[in-house]
C-alpha cells in the first residue's frame, strides 16, 4: 500500500520560532489532509490540501502532488501548538478511508 | 450534541473479557469511521459505516472485532475475548457523507487497557 512518511519525528521549539514539517508519499496522492492531535489526544483537522497552498492564521500548508510531498508551516509558534501533527491521505474515489503518516511530535517551550 | 462523543473514556479489562465501545456521531452525519491508535501501529483504519451499512470492514484486525450502527446514528465496536495487544486508543470520527474532500470530526477516544 501507499507509504506515508513524516519528518522530523520529533521537534522542540522555543516559543516564537518557525518550523516546517514534511510529509512524503510513496505514490501520487490527490486527497491530502493535515491534522493536529493535542496533548489530550483530540484530533483536529487543519487543512484539506490536495494541491497548492492554503493559509489559516499562523499555519499554512503546501502540497506538490507531482513530487509526492506536502509541507506544513508553523510561524511564531505558541505553547498551544504542542502535540502531534499527522498528514493523511484518502483514495481518489470512494469513501474517505484515511491512511495516516507516522506523525511529528512537536513541543513548544515557553 | 455539538461534536462526536465516545464512551467510556477509559476502560480497563482483563484478558479474555468482552468489551463494548460506543460512538455518538454528529447529528446528520451519515458517514462514521473507527480508527485505532497504538504505539506500535500508529493510527490505523478499522471500519467505515455509511448509514447502517459497513461497506468496508477491511481494517478489523481479527474476527474478535465487530461493529454495528443502528438508526444511522450510534455505533458500537465490540471486542470479544480481549488480548493484551488490543490495548490502544479507539477513535471514532464522522463526516457529512463520506466524500474524499470532507472534514472528518474525531471524538476524544476510548483508552482501552487489557491486563
PDB file of N, CA, C and O in Angstrom, chain B residues 9-86:
ATOM      1  N   UNK B   9     -14.580   6.779  28.500  1.00  0.00           N
ATOM      2  CA  UNK B   9     -13.332   7.471  28.200  1.00  0.00           C
ATOM      3  C   UNK B   9     -12.149   6.529  28.390  1.00  0.00           C
ATOM      4  O   UNK B   9     -11.185   6.577  27.624  1.00  0.00           O
ATOM      5  N   UNK B  10     -12.240   5.731  29.431  1.00  0.00           N
ATOM      6  CA  UNK B  10     -11.203   4.763  29.747  1.00  0.00           C
ATOM      7  C   UNK B  10     -11.848   3.440  30.125  1.00  0.00           C
ATOM      8  O   UNK B  10     -12.915   3.425  30.735  1.00  0.00           O
ATOM      9  N   UNK B  11     -11.165   2.359  29.745  1.00  0.00           N
ATOM     10  CA  UNK B  11     -11.666   1.041  30.072  1.00  0.00           C
ATOM     11  C   UNK B  11     -10.492   0.128  30.390  1.00  0.00           C
ATOM     12  O   UNK B  11      -9.567  -0.002  29.583  1.00  0.00           O
ATOM     13  N   UNK B  12     -10.532  -0.456  31.580  1.00  0.00           N
ATOM     14  CA  UNK B  12      -9.533  -1.443  31.952  1.00  0.00           C
ATOM     15  C   UNK B  12     -10.258  -2.775  32.068  1.00  0.00           C
ATOM     16  O   UNK B  12     -11.293  -2.869  32.747  1.00  0.00           O
ATOM     17  N   UNK B  13      -9.738  -3.791  31.406  1.00  0.00           N
ATOM     18  CA  UNK B  13     -10.385  -5.083  31.426  1.00  0.00           C
ATOM     19  C   UNK B  13      -9.349  -6.186  31.556  1.00  0.00           C
ATOM     20  O   UNK B  13      -8.155  -5.954  31.359  1.00  0.00           O
ATOM     21  N   UNK B  14      -9.826  -7.353  31.898  1.00  0.00           N
ATOM     22  CA  UNK B  14      -8.921  -8.491  31.997  1.00  0.00           C
ATOM     23  C   UNK B  14      -8.899  -9.254  30.683  1.00  0.00           C
ATOM     24  O   UNK B  14      -9.925  -9.336  29.974  1.00  0.00           O
ATOM     25  N   UNK B  15      -7.782  -9.827  30.387  1.00  0.00           N
ATOM     26  CA  UNK B  15      -7.633 -10.645  29.182  1.00  0.00           C
ATOM     27  C   UNK B  15      -8.728 -11.702  29.144  1.00  0.00           C
ATOM     28  O   UNK B  15      -9.017 -12.349  30.147  1.00  0.00           O
ATOM     29  N   UNK B  16      -9.374 -11.818  27.961  1.00  0.00           N
ATOM     30  CA  UNK B  16     -10.413 -12.802  27.778  1.00  0.00           C
ATOM     31  C   UNK B  16     -11.822 -12.260  27.925  1.00  0.00           C
ATOM     32  O   UNK B  16     -12.788 -12.921  27.501  1.00  0.00           O
ATOM     33  N   UNK B  17     -11.951 -11.072  28.502  1.00  0.00           N
ATOM     34  CA  UNK B  17     -13.276 -10.463  28.646  1.00  0.00           C
ATOM     35  C   UNK B  17     -13.687  -9.772  27.361  1.00  0.00           C
ATOM     36  O   UNK B  17     -12.861  -9.419  26.522  1.00  0.00           O
ATOM     37  N   UNK B  18     -15.002  -9.559  27.199  1.00  0.00           N
ATOM     38  CA  UNK B  18     -15.519  -8.797  26.068  1.00  0.00           C
ATOM     39  C   UNK B  18     -15.700  -7.335  26.474  1.00  0.00           C
ATOM     40  O   UNK B  18     -16.021  -7.046  27.635  1.00  0.00           O
ATOM     41  N   UNK B  19     -15.506  -6.424  25.528  1.00  0.00           N
ATOM     42  CA  UNK B  19     -15.741  -5.005  25.794  1.00  0.00           C
ATOM     43  C   UNK B  19     -16.564  -4.395  24.669  1.00  0.00           C
ATOM     44  O   UNK B  19     -16.498  -4.842  23.518  1.00  0.00           O
ATOM     45  N   UNK B  20     -17.336  -3.362  25.021  1.00  0.00           N
ATOM     46  CA  UNK B  20     -18.107  -2.610  24.036  1.00  0.00           C
ATOM     47  C   UNK B  20     -17.746  -1.144  24.133  1.00  0.00           C
ATOM     48  O   UNK B  20     -17.753  -0.572  25.228  1.00  0.00           O
ATOM     49  N   UNK B  21     -17.432  -0.555  22.999  1.00  0.00           N
ATOM     50  CA  UNK B  21     -17.093   0.856  22.925  1.00  0.00           C
ATOM     51  C   UNK B  21     -18.174   1.554  22.108  1.00  0.00           C
ATOM     52  O   UNK B  21     -18.582   1.061  21.057  1.00  0.00           O
ATOM     53  N   UNK B  22     -18.572   2.748  22.583  1.00  0.00           N
ATOM     54  CA  UNK B  22     -19.692   3.426  21.959  1.00  0.00           C
ATOM     55  C   UNK B  22     -19.263   4.727  21.311  1.00  0.00           C
ATOM     56  O   UNK B  22     -18.384   5.423  21.835  1.00  0.00           O
ATOM     57  N   UNK B  23     -19.907   5.055  20.192  1.00  0.00           N
ATOM     58  CA  UNK B  23     -19.634   6.307  19.496  1.00  0.00           C
ATOM     59  C   UNK B  23     -20.956   6.971  19.114  1.00  0.00           C
ATOM     60  O   UNK B  23     -21.821   6.338  18.500  1.00  0.00           O
ATOM     61  N   UNK B  24     -21.069   8.248  19.475  1.00  0.00           N
ATOM     62  CA  UNK B  24     -22.208   9.065  19.064  1.00  0.00           C
ATOM     63  C   UNK B  24     -21.715  10.098  18.058  1.00  0.00           C
ATOM     64  O   UNK B  24     -21.004  11.036  18.450  1.00  0.00           O
ATOM     65  N   UNK B  25     -22.054   9.963  16.782  1.00  0.00           N
ATOM     66  CA  UNK B  25     -21.541  10.910  15.779  1.00  0.00           C
ATOM     67  C   UNK B  25     -22.298  12.234  15.832  1.00  0.00           C
ATOM     68  O   UNK B  25     -23.279  12.381  16.562  1.00  0.00           O
ATOM     69  N   UNK B  26     -21.817  13.166  15.040  1.00  0.00           N
ATOM     70  CA  UNK B  26     -22.515  14.438  14.909  1.00  0.00           C
ATOM     71  C   UNK B  26     -23.856  14.184  14.225  1.00  0.00           C
ATOM     72  O   UNK B  26     -23.925  13.437  13.235  1.00  0.00           O
ATOM     73  N   UNK B  27     -24.896  14.810  14.734  1.00  0.00           N
ATOM     74  CA  UNK B  27     -26.232  14.610  14.186  1.00  0.00           C
ATOM     75  C   UNK B  27     -26.260  14.974  12.697  1.00  0.00           C
ATOM     76  O   UNK B  27     -25.757  16.026  12.292  1.00  0.00           O
ATOM     77  N   UNK B  28     -26.825  14.061  11.898  1.00  0.00           N
ATOM     78  CA  UNK B  28     -26.930  14.322  10.467  1.00  0.00           C
ATOM     79  C   UNK B  28     -25.784  13.773   9.641  1.00  0.00           C
ATOM     80  O   UNK B  28     -25.853  13.745   8.409  1.00  0.00           O
ATOM     81  N   UNK B  29     -24.716  13.335  10.292  1.00  0.00           N
ATOM     82  CA  UNK B  29     -23.587  12.752   9.568  1.00  0.00           C
ATOM     83  C   UNK B  29     -23.896  11.303   9.233  1.00  0.00           C
ATOM     84  O   UNK B  29     -24.145  10.484  10.119  1.00  0.00           O
ATOM     85  N   UNK B  30     -23.843  10.977   7.933  1.00  0.00           N
ATOM     86  CA  UNK B  30     -24.143   9.607   7.532  1.00  0.00           C
ATOM     87  C   UNK B  30     -22.916   8.705   7.561  1.00  0.00           C
ATOM     88  O   UNK B  30     -23.037   7.493   7.632  1.00  0.00           O
ATOM     89  N   UNK B  31     -21.733   9.306   7.469  1.00  0.00           N
ATOM     90  CA  UNK B  31     -20.503   8.513   7.450  1.00  0.00           C
ATOM     91  C   UNK B  31     -19.889   8.453   8.845  1.00  0.00           C
ATOM     92  O   UNK B  31     -19.789   9.474   9.530  1.00  0.00           O
ATOM     93  N   UNK B  32     -19.494   7.247   9.234  1.00  0.00           N
ATOM     94  CA  UNK B  32     -18.885   7.046  10.547  1.00  0.00           C
ATOM     95  C   UNK B  32     -17.704   6.101  10.399  1.00  0.00           C
ATOM     96  O   UNK B  32     -17.756   5.125   9.654  1.00  0.00           O
ATOM     97  N   UNK B  33     -16.626   6.419  11.087  1.00  0.00           N
ATOM     98  CA  UNK B  33     -15.383   5.661  10.962  1.00  0.00           C
ATOM     99  C   UNK B  33     -14.883   5.277  12.346  1.00  0.00           C
ATOM    100  O   UNK B  33     -14.981   6.057  13.294  1.00  0.00           O
ATOM    101  N   UNK B  34     -14.229   4.122  12.423  1.00  0.00           N
ATOM    102  CA  UNK B  34     -13.479   3.729  13.613  1.00  0.00           C
ATOM    103  C   UNK B  34     -12.007   3.596  13.238  1.00  0.00           C
ATOM    104  O   UNK B  34     -11.673   3.003  12.193  1.00  0.00           O
ATOM    105  N   UNK B  35     -11.152   4.147  14.095  1.00  0.00           N
ATOM    106  CA  UNK B  35      -9.704   4.019  13.940  1.00  0.00           C
ATOM    107  C   UNK B  35      -9.129   3.523  15.265  1.00  0.00           C
ATOM    108  O   UNK B  35      -9.748   3.632  16.316  1.00  0.00           O
ATOM    109  N   UNK B  36      -7.921   3.009  15.180  1.00  0.00           N
ATOM    110  CA  UNK B  36      -7.223   2.570  16.385  1.00  0.00           C
ATOM    111  C   UNK B  36      -5.842   3.223  16.399  1.00  0.00           C
ATOM    112  O   UNK B  36      -5.158   3.269  15.356  1.00  0.00           O
ATOM    113  N   UNK B  37      -5.448   3.700  17.561  1.00  0.00           N
ATOM    114  CA  UNK B  37      -4.128   4.321  17.704  1.00  0.00           C
ATOM    115  C   UNK B  37      -3.351   3.573  18.773  1.00  0.00           C
ATOM    116  O   UNK B  37      -3.719   3.566  19.945  1.00  0.00           O
ATOM    117  N   UNK B  38      -2.276   2.934  18.351  1.00  0.00           N
ATOM    118  CA  UNK B  38      -1.431   2.213  19.292  1.00  0.00           C
ATOM    119  C   UNK B  38       0.023   2.582  19.042  1.00  0.00           C
ATOM    120  O   UNK B  38       0.370   3.081  17.978  1.00  0.00           O
ATOM    121  N   UNK B  39       0.878   2.305  20.040  1.00  0.00           N
ATOM    122  CA  UNK B  39       2.273   2.727  19.955  1.00  0.00           C
ATOM    123  C   UNK B  39       2.962   2.047  18.780  1.00  0.00           C
ATOM    124  O   UNK B  39       3.717   2.647  18.051  1.00  0.00           O
ATOM    125  N   UNK B  40       2.694   0.801  18.597  1.00  0.00           N
ATOM    126  CA  UNK B  40       3.408   0.064  17.572  1.00  0.00           C
ATOM    127  C   UNK B  40       2.896   0.262  16.159  1.00  0.00           C
ATOM    128  O   UNK B  40       3.645   0.173  15.199  1.00  0.00           O
ATOM    129  N   UNK B  41       1.614   0.559  16.020  1.00  0.00           N
ATOM    130  CA  UNK B  41       0.976   0.594  14.703  1.00  0.00           C
ATOM    131  C   UNK B  41       0.544   1.989  14.270  1.00  0.00           C
ATOM    132  O   UNK B  41       0.039   2.158  13.175  1.00  0.00           O
ATOM    133  N   UNK B  42       0.688   2.995  15.120  1.00  0.00           N
ATOM    134  CA  UNK B  42       0.234   4.317  14.740  1.00  0.00           C
ATOM    135  C   UNK B  42      -1.277   4.376  14.651  1.00  0.00           C
ATOM    136  O   UNK B  42      -1.996   3.646  15.340  1.00  0.00           O
ATOM    137  N   UNK B  43      -1.764   5.248  13.781  1.00  0.00           N
ATOM    138  CA  UNK B  43      -3.204   5.435  13.576  1.00  0.00           C
ATOM    139  C   UNK B  43      -3.648   4.585  12.400  1.00  0.00           C
ATOM    140  O   UNK B  43      -3.176   4.786  11.283  1.00  0.00           O
ATOM    141  N   UNK B  44      -4.568   3.642  12.633  1.00  0.00           N
ATOM    142  CA  UNK B  44      -4.977   2.763  11.555  1.00  0.00           C
ATOM    143  C   UNK B  44      -6.496   2.665  11.462  1.00  0.00           C
ATOM    144  O   UNK B  44      -7.197   2.644  12.468  1.00  0.00           O
ATOM    145  N   UNK B  45      -6.969   2.584  10.239  1.00  0.00           N
ATOM    146  CA  UNK B  45      -8.391   2.476   9.939  1.00  0.00           C
ATOM    147  C   UNK B  45      -8.911   1.101  10.337  1.00  0.00           C
ATOM    148  O   UNK B  45      -8.248   0.088  10.122  1.00  0.00           O
ATOM    149  N   UNK B  46     -10.109   1.061  10.908  1.00  0.00           N
ATOM    150  CA  UNK B  46     -10.733  -0.209  11.266  1.00  0.00           C
ATOM    151  C   UNK B  46     -11.938  -0.516  10.383  1.00  0.00           C
ATOM    152  O   UNK B  46     -11.997  -1.556   9.723  1.00  0.00           O
ATOM    153  N   UNK B  47     -12.930   0.394  10.370  1.00  0.00           N
ATOM    154  CA  UNK B  47     -14.185   0.115   9.679  1.00  0.00           C
ATOM    155  C   UNK B  47     -14.893   1.421   9.354  1.00  0.00           C
ATOM    156  O   UNK B  47     -14.697   2.435  10.031  1.00  0.00           O
ATOM    157  N   UNK B  48     -15.695   1.367   8.286  1.00  0.00           N
ATOM    158  CA  UNK B  48     -16.433   2.538   7.820  1.00  0.00           C
ATOM    159  C   UNK B  48     -17.908   2.173   7.702  1.00  0.00           C
ATOM    160  O   UNK B  48     -18.241   1.101   7.212  1.00  0.00           O
ATOM    161  N   UNK B  49     -18.772   3.063   8.170  1.00  0.00           N
ATOM    162  CA  UNK B  49     -20.203   2.919   8.014  1.00  0.00           C
ATOM    163  C   UNK B  49     -20.749   4.041   7.150  1.00  0.00           C
ATOM    164  O   UNK B  49     -20.385   5.196   7.294  1.00  0.00           O
ATOM    165  N   UNK B  50     -21.651   3.671   6.261  1.00  0.00           N
ATOM    166  CA  UNK B  50     -22.449   4.643   5.525  1.00  0.00           C
ATOM    167  C   UNK B  50     -23.897   4.310   5.906  1.00  0.00           C
ATOM    168  O   UNK B  50     -24.433   3.291   5.480  1.00  0.00           O
ATOM    169  N   UNK B  51     -24.506   5.193   6.685  1.00  0.00           N
ATOM    170  CA  UNK B  51     -25.772   4.818   7.280  1.00  0.00           C
ATOM    171  C   UNK B  51     -25.543   3.656   8.228  1.00  0.00           C
ATOM    172  O   UNK B  51     -24.600   3.663   9.026  1.00  0.00           O
ATOM    173  N   UNK B  52     -26.382   2.627   8.113  1.00  0.00           N
ATOM    174  CA  UNK B  52     -26.229   1.448   8.967  1.00  0.00           C
ATOM    175  C   UNK B  52     -25.397   0.344   8.327  1.00  0.00           C
ATOM    176  O   UNK B  52     -25.155  -0.691   8.962  1.00  0.00           O
ATOM    177  N   UNK B  53     -24.942   0.583   7.100  1.00  0.00           N
ATOM    178  CA  UNK B  53     -24.186  -0.452   6.387  1.00  0.00           C
ATOM    179  C   UNK B  53     -22.691  -0.221   6.531  1.00  0.00           C
ATOM    180  O   UNK B  53     -22.233   0.920   6.613  1.00  0.00           O
ATOM    181  N   UNK B  54     -21.942  -1.309   6.529  1.00  0.00           N
ATOM    182  CA  UNK B  54     -20.484  -1.240   6.648  1.00  0.00           C
ATOM    183  C   UNK B  54     -19.859  -1.773   5.361  1.00  0.00           C
ATOM    184  O   UNK B  54     -19.512  -2.957   5.290  1.00  0.00           O
ATOM    185  N   UNK B  55     -19.701  -0.907   4.341  1.00  0.00           N
ATOM    186  CA  UNK B  55     -19.146  -1.382   3.075  1.00  0.00           C
ATOM    187  C   UNK B  55     -17.669  -1.743   3.145  1.00  0.00           C
ATOM    188  O   UNK B  55     -17.160  -2.409   2.241  1.00  0.00           O
ATOM    189  N   UNK B  56     -16.972  -1.292   4.174  1.00  0.00           N
ATOM    190  CA  UNK B  56     -15.551  -1.606   4.279  1.00  0.00           C
ATOM    191  C   UNK B  56     -15.219  -1.970   5.718  1.00  0.00           C
ATOM    192  O   UNK B  56     -15.220  -1.108   6.588  1.00  0.00           O
ATOM    193  N   UNK B  57     -14.948  -3.273   5.913  1.00  0.00           N
ATOM    194  CA  UNK B  57     -14.524  -3.753   7.229  1.00  0.00           C
ATOM    195  C   UNK B  57     -13.081  -4.228   7.172  1.00  0.00           C
ATOM    196  O   UNK B  57     -12.618  -4.960   8.044  1.00  0.00           O
ATOM    197  N   UNK B  58     -12.362  -3.792   6.155  1.00  0.00           N
ATOM    198  CA  UNK B  58     -11.060  -4.370   5.874  1.00  0.00           C
ATOM    199  C   UNK B  58     -10.023  -4.141   6.962  1.00  0.00           C
ATOM    200  O   UNK B  58      -9.043  -4.874   7.046  1.00  0.00           O
ATOM    201  N   UNK B  59     -10.235  -3.130   7.789  1.00  0.00           N
ATOM    202  CA  UNK B  59      -9.251  -2.823   8.818  1.00  0.00           C
ATOM    203  C   UNK B  59      -9.413  -3.586  10.118  1.00  0.00           C
ATOM    204  O   UNK B  59      -8.538  -3.535  10.974  1.00  0.00           O
ATOM    205  N   UNK B  60     -10.519  -4.313  10.264  1.00  0.00           N
ATOM    206  CA  UNK B  60     -10.716  -5.061  11.508  1.00  0.00           C
ATOM    207  C   UNK B  60      -9.634  -6.124  11.616  1.00  0.00           C
ATOM    208  O   UNK B  60      -9.466  -6.937  10.708  1.00  0.00           O
ATOM    209  N   UNK B  61      -8.858  -6.132  12.725  1.00  0.00           N
ATOM    210  CA  UNK B  61      -7.671  -6.982  12.792  1.00  0.00           C
ATOM    211  C   UNK B  61      -7.953  -8.476  12.942  1.00  0.00           C
ATOM    212  O   UNK B  61      -7.091  -9.277  12.580  1.00  0.00           O
ATOM    213  N   UNK B  62      -9.099  -8.843  13.452  1.00  0.00           N
ATOM    214  CA  UNK B  62      -9.422 -10.267  13.591  1.00  0.00           C
ATOM    215  C   UNK B  62     -10.929 -10.422  13.736  1.00  0.00           C
ATOM    216  O   UNK B  62     -11.657  -9.429  13.857  1.00  0.00           O
ATOM    217  N   UNK B  63     -11.381 -11.667  13.712  1.00  0.00           N
ATOM    218  CA  UNK B  63     -12.821 -11.899  13.837  1.00  0.00           C
ATOM    219  C   UNK B  63     -13.320 -11.692  15.265  1.00  0.00           C
ATOM    220  O   UNK B  63     -14.507 -11.841  15.539  1.00  0.00           O
ATOM    221  N   UNK B  64     -12.419 -11.327  16.165  1.00  0.00           N
ATOM    222  CA  UNK B  64     -12.874 -10.972  17.516  1.00  0.00           C
ATOM    223  C   UNK B  64     -13.469  -9.568  17.541  1.00  0.00           C
ATOM    224  O   UNK B  64     -14.120  -9.181  18.501  1.00  0.00           O
ATOM    225  N   UNK B  65     -13.188  -8.815  16.490  1.00  0.00           N
ATOM    226  CA  UNK B  65     -13.667  -7.437  16.393  1.00  0.00           C
ATOM    227  C   UNK B  65     -14.930  -7.395  15.526  1.00  0.00           C
ATOM    228  O   UNK B  65     -14.962  -7.968  14.440  1.00  0.00           O
ATOM    229  N   UNK B  66     -15.934  -6.672  16.003  1.00  0.00           N
ATOM    230  CA  UNK B  66     -17.140  -6.454  15.211  1.00  0.00           C
ATOM    231  C   UNK B  66     -17.695  -5.088  15.546  1.00  0.00           C
ATOM    232  O   UNK B  66     -17.360  -4.506  16.581  1.00  0.00           O
ATOM    233  N   UNK B  67     -18.521  -4.568  14.663  1.00  0.00           N
ATOM    234  CA  UNK B  67     -19.119  -3.262  14.905  1.00  0.00           C
ATOM    235  C   UNK B  67     -20.489  -3.221  14.266  1.00  0.00           C
ATOM    236  O   UNK B  67     -20.747  -3.911  13.275  1.00  0.00           O
ATOM    237  N   UNK B  68     -21.339  -2.416  14.837  1.00  0.00           N
ATOM    238  CA  UNK B  68     -22.652  -2.188  14.253  1.00  0.00           C
ATOM    239  C   UNK B  68     -23.047  -0.738  14.445  1.00  0.00           C
ATOM    240  O   UNK B  68     -22.492  -0.032  15.302  1.00  0.00           O
ATOM    241  N   UNK B  69     -23.999  -0.340  13.620  1.00  0.00           N
ATOM    242  CA  UNK B  69     -24.536   1.011  13.729  1.00  0.00           C
ATOM    243  C   UNK B  69     -26.038   0.907  13.561  1.00  0.00           C
ATOM    244  O   UNK B  69     -26.528   0.235  12.651  1.00  0.00           O
ATOM    245  N   UNK B  70     -26.758   1.551  14.432  1.00  0.00           N
ATOM    246  CA  UNK B  70     -28.216   1.465  14.409  1.00  0.00           C
ATOM    247  C   UNK B  70     -28.824   2.852  14.242  1.00  0.00           C
ATOM    248  O   UNK B  70     -28.296   3.847  14.759  1.00  0.00           O
ATOM    249  N   UNK B  71     -29.932   2.892  13.493  1.00  0.00           N
ATOM    250  CA  UNK B  71     -30.639   4.151  13.298  1.00  0.00           C
ATOM    251  C   UNK B  71     -29.820   5.209  12.598  1.00  0.00           C
ATOM    252  O   UNK B  71     -30.121   6.406  12.676  1.00  0.00           O
ATOM    253  N   UNK B  72     -28.782   4.766  11.897  1.00  0.00           N
ATOM    254  CA  UNK B  72     -27.918   5.723  11.209  1.00  0.00           C
ATOM    255  C   UNK B  72     -27.210   6.671  12.149  1.00  0.00           C
ATOM    256  O   UNK B  72     -26.722   7.733  11.741  1.00  0.00           O
ATOM    257  N   UNK B  73     -27.115   6.272  13.423  1.00  0.00           N
ATOM    258  CA  UNK B  73     -26.512   7.174  14.399  1.00  0.00           C
ATOM    259  C   UNK B  73     -25.452   6.455  15.225  1.00  0.00           C
ATOM    260  O   UNK B  73     -24.351   6.240  14.743  1.00  0.00           O
ATOM    261  N   UNK B  74     -25.824   6.011  16.412  1.00  0.00           N
ATOM    262  CA  UNK B  74     -24.868   5.439  17.353  1.00  0.00           C
ATOM    263  C   UNK B  74     -24.218   4.173  16.796  1.00  0.00           C
ATOM    264  O   UNK B  74     -24.876   3.351  16.147  1.00  0.00           O
ATOM    265  N   UNK B  75     -22.917   4.039  17.059  1.00  0.00           N
ATOM    266  CA  UNK B  75     -22.189   2.836  16.655  1.00  0.00           C
ATOM    267  C   UNK B  75     -21.527   2.209  17.878  1.00  0.00           C
ATOM    268  O   UNK B  75     -21.103   2.915  18.799  1.00  0.00           O
ATOM    269  N   UNK B  76     -21.448   0.889  17.850  1.00  0.00           N
ATOM    270  CA  UNK B  76     -20.784   0.151  18.912  1.00  0.00           C
ATOM    271  C   UNK B  76     -19.718  -0.730  18.310  1.00  0.00           C
ATOM    272  O   UNK B  76     -19.983  -1.476  17.355  1.00  0.00           O
ATOM    273  N   UNK B  77     -18.511  -0.646  18.851  1.00  0.00           N
ATOM    274  CA  UNK B  77     -17.400  -1.525  18.465  1.00  0.00           C
ATOM    275  C   UNK B  77     -17.242  -2.543  19.591  1.00  0.00           C
ATOM    276  O   UNK B  77     -17.076  -2.155  20.751  1.00  0.00           O
ATOM    277  N   UNK B  78     -17.316  -3.815  19.246  1.00  0.00           N
ATOM    278  CA  UNK B  78     -17.213  -4.880  20.236  1.00  0.00           C
ATOM    279  C   UNK B  78     -15.940  -5.679  20.007  1.00  0.00           C
ATOM    280  O   UNK B  78     -15.628  -6.052  18.869  1.00  0.00           O
ATOM    281  N   UNK B  79     -15.215  -5.890  21.078  1.00  0.00           N
ATOM    282  CA  UNK B  79     -14.027  -6.745  21.019  1.00  0.00           C
ATOM    283  C   UNK B  79     -14.294  -7.927  21.943  1.00  0.00           C
ATOM    284  O   UNK B  79     -14.513  -7.750  23.147  1.00  0.00           O
ATOM    285  N   UNK B  80     -14.288  -9.116  21.380  1.00  0.00           N
ATOM    286  CA  UNK B  80     -14.515 -10.328  22.168  1.00  0.00           C
ATOM    287  C   UNK B  80     -13.186 -10.942  22.580  1.00  0.00           C
ATOM    288  O   UNK B  80     -12.182 -10.831  21.862  1.00  0.00           O
ATOM    289  N   UNK B  81     -13.205 -11.575  23.736  1.00  0.00           N
ATOM    290  CA  UNK B  81     -12.028 -12.304  24.234  1.00  0.00           C
ATOM    291  C   UNK B  81     -10.773 -11.440  24.085  1.00  0.00           C
ATOM    292  O   UNK B  81      -9.816 -11.795  23.411  1.00  0.00           O
ATOM    293  N   UNK B  82     -10.796 -10.290  24.733  1.00  0.00           N
ATOM    294  CA  UNK B  82      -9.722  -9.311  24.563  1.00  0.00           C
ATOM    295  C   UNK B  82      -8.352  -9.907  24.857  1.00  0.00           C
ATOM    296  O   UNK B  82      -8.183 -10.772  25.729  1.00  0.00           O
ATOM    297  N   UNK B  83      -7.379  -9.402  24.110  1.00  0.00           N
ATOM    298  CA  UNK B  83      -5.978  -9.779  24.267  1.00  0.00           C
ATOM    299  C   UNK B  83      -5.182  -8.529  24.629  1.00  0.00           C
ATOM    300  O   UNK B  83      -5.625  -7.404  24.375  1.00  0.00           O
ATOM    301  N   UNK B  84      -3.990  -8.720  25.178  1.00  0.00           N
ATOM    302  CA  UNK B  84      -3.183  -7.576  25.587  1.00  0.00           C
ATOM    303  C   UNK B  84      -2.831  -6.681  24.398  1.00  0.00           C
ATOM    304  O   UNK B  84      -2.746  -5.457  24.540  1.00  0.00           O
ATOM    305  N   UNK B  85      -2.678  -7.265  23.225  1.00  0.00           N
ATOM    306  CA  UNK B  85      -2.336  -6.450  22.053  1.00  0.00           C
ATOM    307  C   UNK B  85      -3.510  -5.588  21.574  1.00  0.00           C
ATOM    308  O   UNK B  85      -3.327  -4.751  20.683  1.00  0.00           O
ATOM    309  N   UNK B  86      -4.688  -5.777  22.172  1.00  0.00           N
ATOM    310  CA  UNK B  86      -5.822  -4.912  21.839  1.00  0.00           C
ATOM    311  C   UNK B  86      -5.743  -3.575  22.576  1.00  0.00           C
ATOM    312  O   UNK B  86      -6.517  -2.652  22.273  1.00  0.00           O
TER     313      UNK B  86
END
